[in-house]
Amino acid sequence: MDRRHFVIVGGGGAGVEAAAALRQADPEARIAVWTDEEVPYYARIRLGEVVDGRSRPEDLFLRLPSWWKDQGIELRLGVTVEGIDPGQGRVQDGEGTWTPWDALLLATGARPFLPPIPGIDRPEVVTLRRMKDALAIRDRLAGSRRAVVLGGGLLGLELAASLAQAGIAVTVVEAAPWLLPRQVDPEGGEVLRGLLARRGIDFRLGTTAGSLEGGASGGCRVVLSSGESLEADLVPVMAGVRSETSLARAAGLDVASGIRVDDGMRTSAPGVFAAGDCAEHRSGIYGFWSAATEQGRAAGRAMATGDSPYQGSVRTTTLKVTDVALFSVGDLQGPAVRVERHREGDRYRCVRLDEEGRVVGAVLIGDLGLRKALMLAMMSRKAWEPLQGGTP
Ligand SMILES: Cc1cc2nc3c(=O)[nH]c(=O)nc-3n(C[C@H](O)[C@H](O)[C@H](O)COP(=O)(O)OP(=O)(O)OC[C@H]3O[C@@H](n4cnc5c(N)ncnc54)[C@H](O)[C@@H]3O)c2cc1C
């Protein structure tokens, strides 16, 4: 039998874990990973460490060069895929060359969302998604004194902490009335704000940036909807991401917010699969690391064997700010019959339960001792034993 040829577009968590799973399932296949970044597979979630100088780019690499060789997986760096042709089973690189495949995986991730406000194209505006973004921000720190971070979600807060660590005066602007609105309840958001304020980070909550204008001293003036203006040399925009679906759309695949896939990570086009931040599974886009790698592994298996192994991932969040421990899991906004809360100084716990007493979501701040128990409770769907000190 001829060796099958698998091409994977995207060298992040979903793409590389898919390649590894493919190799395990098919020792003979030709497997190629094409990515437009110039660096091999790295821990994207640790990019903040490159920004503030705690790590060098190579400290984040997740596979030794020998791994690619031993696995017999071809890695093409700096290659932008320009088009896919599911009908003919081929993919086009930036030089216009078409390459045939037996199955193709789109693992193209997501790109930062830039809100359409006047001045968003100003030179002070930066985003953080790729290694080259982290290096560009790091290189600008020496000439910057003040930063205004737009977005008080996980990535915005982590970047704010990195900038504060590097000696920059930082203000975070968040539209919601509390921090981490998607992962934390309002009271937890308040505890977190206190912890970060003590690290020198300032906050403007419940307001948005209306425009970015020329500043008094050469930088930028961020004009808020509250009427206040803030001066900044750097304006990191961390206002969420959008799935990178352009190749799929252009090829006529079924795309909603992400590329629609079934439990086998199959798209609407035969032979084309999708996984990670670009994929929409059962109407949901996860947008986090463990889901991307789980989907990648499922896609690799499905491409090699035809299985449909993916049943969804559990949503978890861990804030990676030194000395600020925060963990969140599940749903913090949907219906809950009972909410168990406990707050003691900087330590906070919130557990949300359904009518059967099962955990639907939880937040821990300061003390993450219950993290494993909560994860297990969520996954096993067993009733949660009420805790001492909880308020029903
Ligand atoms: C700063 C930061 C911190 C984060 N922290 C956390 C965290 O603490 N916990 C967590 O769970 N998640 C975190 N995330 C999110 C997490 O990194 C993503 O969910 C995960 O990396 C998604 O993996 P992916 O493989 O789907 O996409 P990506 O890792 O984005 O990989 C996609 C790759 O495809 C490439 N690509 C796209 N289009 C093309 C094309 N046409 N041709 C060639 N290559 C292409 C991209 O350049 C990219 O290299 C963080 C993200 C960032 C940016």
PDB file of C-alpha atoms in Angstrom, residues 7-20 31-45 47 60-63 67-68 73-81 104-110 129-131 244 247 275-278 289 292-293 296:
ATOM      1  CA  VAL A   7      -0.469  17.847   5.810  1.00  0.00           C
ATOM      2  CA  ILE A   8      -1.097  19.947   8.927  1.00  0.00           C
ATOM      3  CA  VAL A   9      -1.440  23.732   8.678  1.00  0.00           C
ATOM      4  CA  GLY A  10      -0.338  25.334  11.970  1.00  0.00           C
ATOM      5  CA  GLY A  11       2.508  24.354  14.295  1.00  0.00           C
ATOM      6  CA  GLY A  12       0.853  25.200  17.653  1.00  0.00           C
ATOM      7  CA  GLY A  13      -0.573  22.832  20.275  1.00  0.00           C
ATOM      8  CA  ALA A  14      -3.337  21.434  18.079  1.00  0.00           C
ATOM      9  CA  GLY A  15      -1.153  20.903  14.998  1.00  0.00           C
ATOM     10  CA  VAL A  16       1.847  19.310  16.693  1.00  0.00           C
ATOM     11  CA  GLU A  17      -0.168  17.062  19.008  1.00  0.00           C
ATOM     12  CA  ALA A  18      -2.104  15.914  15.940  1.00  0.00           C
ATOM     13  CA  ALA A  19       1.155  15.090  14.172  1.00  0.00           C
ATOM     14  CA  ALA A  20       2.323  13.029  17.170  1.00  0.00           C
ATOM     15  CA  ILE A  31       3.459  13.741   7.871  1.00  0.00           C
ATOM     16  CA  ALA A  32       4.239  17.439   7.357  1.00  0.00           C
ATOM     17  CA  VAL A  33       3.550  20.409   9.641  1.00  0.00           C
ATOM     18  CA  TRP A  34       3.583  23.807   7.932  1.00  0.00           C
ATOM     19  CA  THR A  35       3.574  26.985   9.968  1.00  0.00           C
ATOM     20  CA  ASP A  36       4.057  30.643   9.166  1.00  0.00           C
ATOM     21  CA  GLU A  37       5.971  31.299  12.387  1.00  0.00           C
ATOM     22  CA  GLU A  38       9.777  31.221  12.266  1.00  0.00           C
ATOM     23  CA  VAL A  39      10.137  29.268  15.518  1.00  0.00           C
ATOM     24  CA  PRO A  40       9.241  25.634  16.248  1.00  0.00           C
ATOM     25  CA  TYR A  41       6.472  24.487  18.628  1.00  0.00           C
ATOM     26  CA  TYR A  42       6.562  26.467  21.885  1.00  0.00           C
ATOM     27  CA  ALA A  43       4.449  27.107  24.996  1.00  0.00           C
ATOM     28  CA  ARG A  44       2.373  29.997  23.660  1.00  0.00           C
ATOM     29  CA  ILE A  45       0.794  30.389  27.086  1.00  0.00           C
ATOM     30  CA  LEU A  47       4.803  34.340  26.051  1.00  0.00           C
ATOM     31  CA  LEU A  60       9.635  27.951  25.708  1.00  0.00           C
ATOM     32  CA  PHE A  61      10.333  25.320  23.025  1.00  0.00           C
ATOM     33  CA  LEU A  62       8.401  22.106  23.679  1.00  0.00           C
ATOM     34  CA  ARG A  63      10.203  19.629  21.385  1.00  0.00           C
ATOM     35  CA  TRP A  67      12.078  14.754  18.244  1.00  0.00           C
ATOM     36  CA  TRP A  68      11.080  15.845  14.731  1.00  0.00           C
ATOM     37  CA  ILE A  73       7.759  14.456  10.820  1.00  0.00           C
ATOM     38  CA  GLU A  74       8.692  17.223   8.394  1.00  0.00           C
ATOM     39  CA  LEU A  75       8.489  20.721   9.921  1.00  0.00           C
ATOM     40  CA  ARG A  76       8.319  23.656   7.510  1.00  0.00           C
ATOM     41  CA  LEU A  77       8.799  26.987   9.286  1.00  0.00           C
ATOM     42  CA  GLY A  78       7.986  30.387   7.793  1.00  0.00           C
ATOM     43  CA  VAL A  79       5.503  28.945   5.280  1.00  0.00           C
ATOM     44  CA  THR A  80       2.193  30.740   4.897  1.00  0.00           C
ATOM     45  CA  VAL A  81      -0.512  28.555   3.411  1.00  0.00           C
ATOM     46  CA  LEU A 104      -5.459  17.842   5.670  1.00  0.00           C
ATOM     47  CA  LEU A 105      -5.707  19.357   9.157  1.00  0.00           C
ATOM     48  CA  LEU A 106      -6.415  23.050   9.673  1.00  0.00           C
ATOM     49  CA  ALA A 107      -4.895  23.989  13.038  1.00  0.00           C
ATOM     50  CA  THR A 108      -4.574  27.695  12.309  1.00  0.00           C
ATOM     51  CA  GLY A 109      -5.462  28.983  15.781  1.00  0.00           C
ATOM     52  CA  ALA A 110      -6.820  32.474  16.324  1.00  0.00           C
ATOM     53  CA  ARG A 129      -0.285  36.151  20.123  1.00  0.00           C
ATOM     54  CA  ARG A 130       2.932  35.015  18.466  1.00  0.00           C
ATOM     55  CA  MET A 131       6.569  34.875  19.486  1.00  0.00           C
ATOM     56  CA  GLU A 244      -8.453  32.038  12.060  1.00  0.00           C
ATOM     57  CA  LEU A 247      -8.545  29.413   4.429  1.00  0.00           C
ATOM     58  CA  ALA A 275      -8.721  21.381  15.579  1.00  0.00           C
ATOM     59  CA  GLY A 276      -7.842  23.924  18.240  1.00  0.00           C
ATOM     60  CA  ASP A 277      -8.773  27.604  18.458  1.00  0.00           C
ATOM     61  CA  CYS A 278      -9.898  27.677  14.796  1.00  0.00           C
ATOM     62  CA  TRP A 289      -4.463  25.193  25.570  1.00  0.00           C
ATOM     63  CA  ALA A 292      -6.461  22.619  21.612  1.00  0.00           C
ATOM     64  CA  THR A 293      -4.072  19.749  22.381  1.00  0.00           C
ATOM     65  CA  GLY A 296      -5.296  17.895  18.046  1.00  0.00           C
TER      66      GLY A 296
END
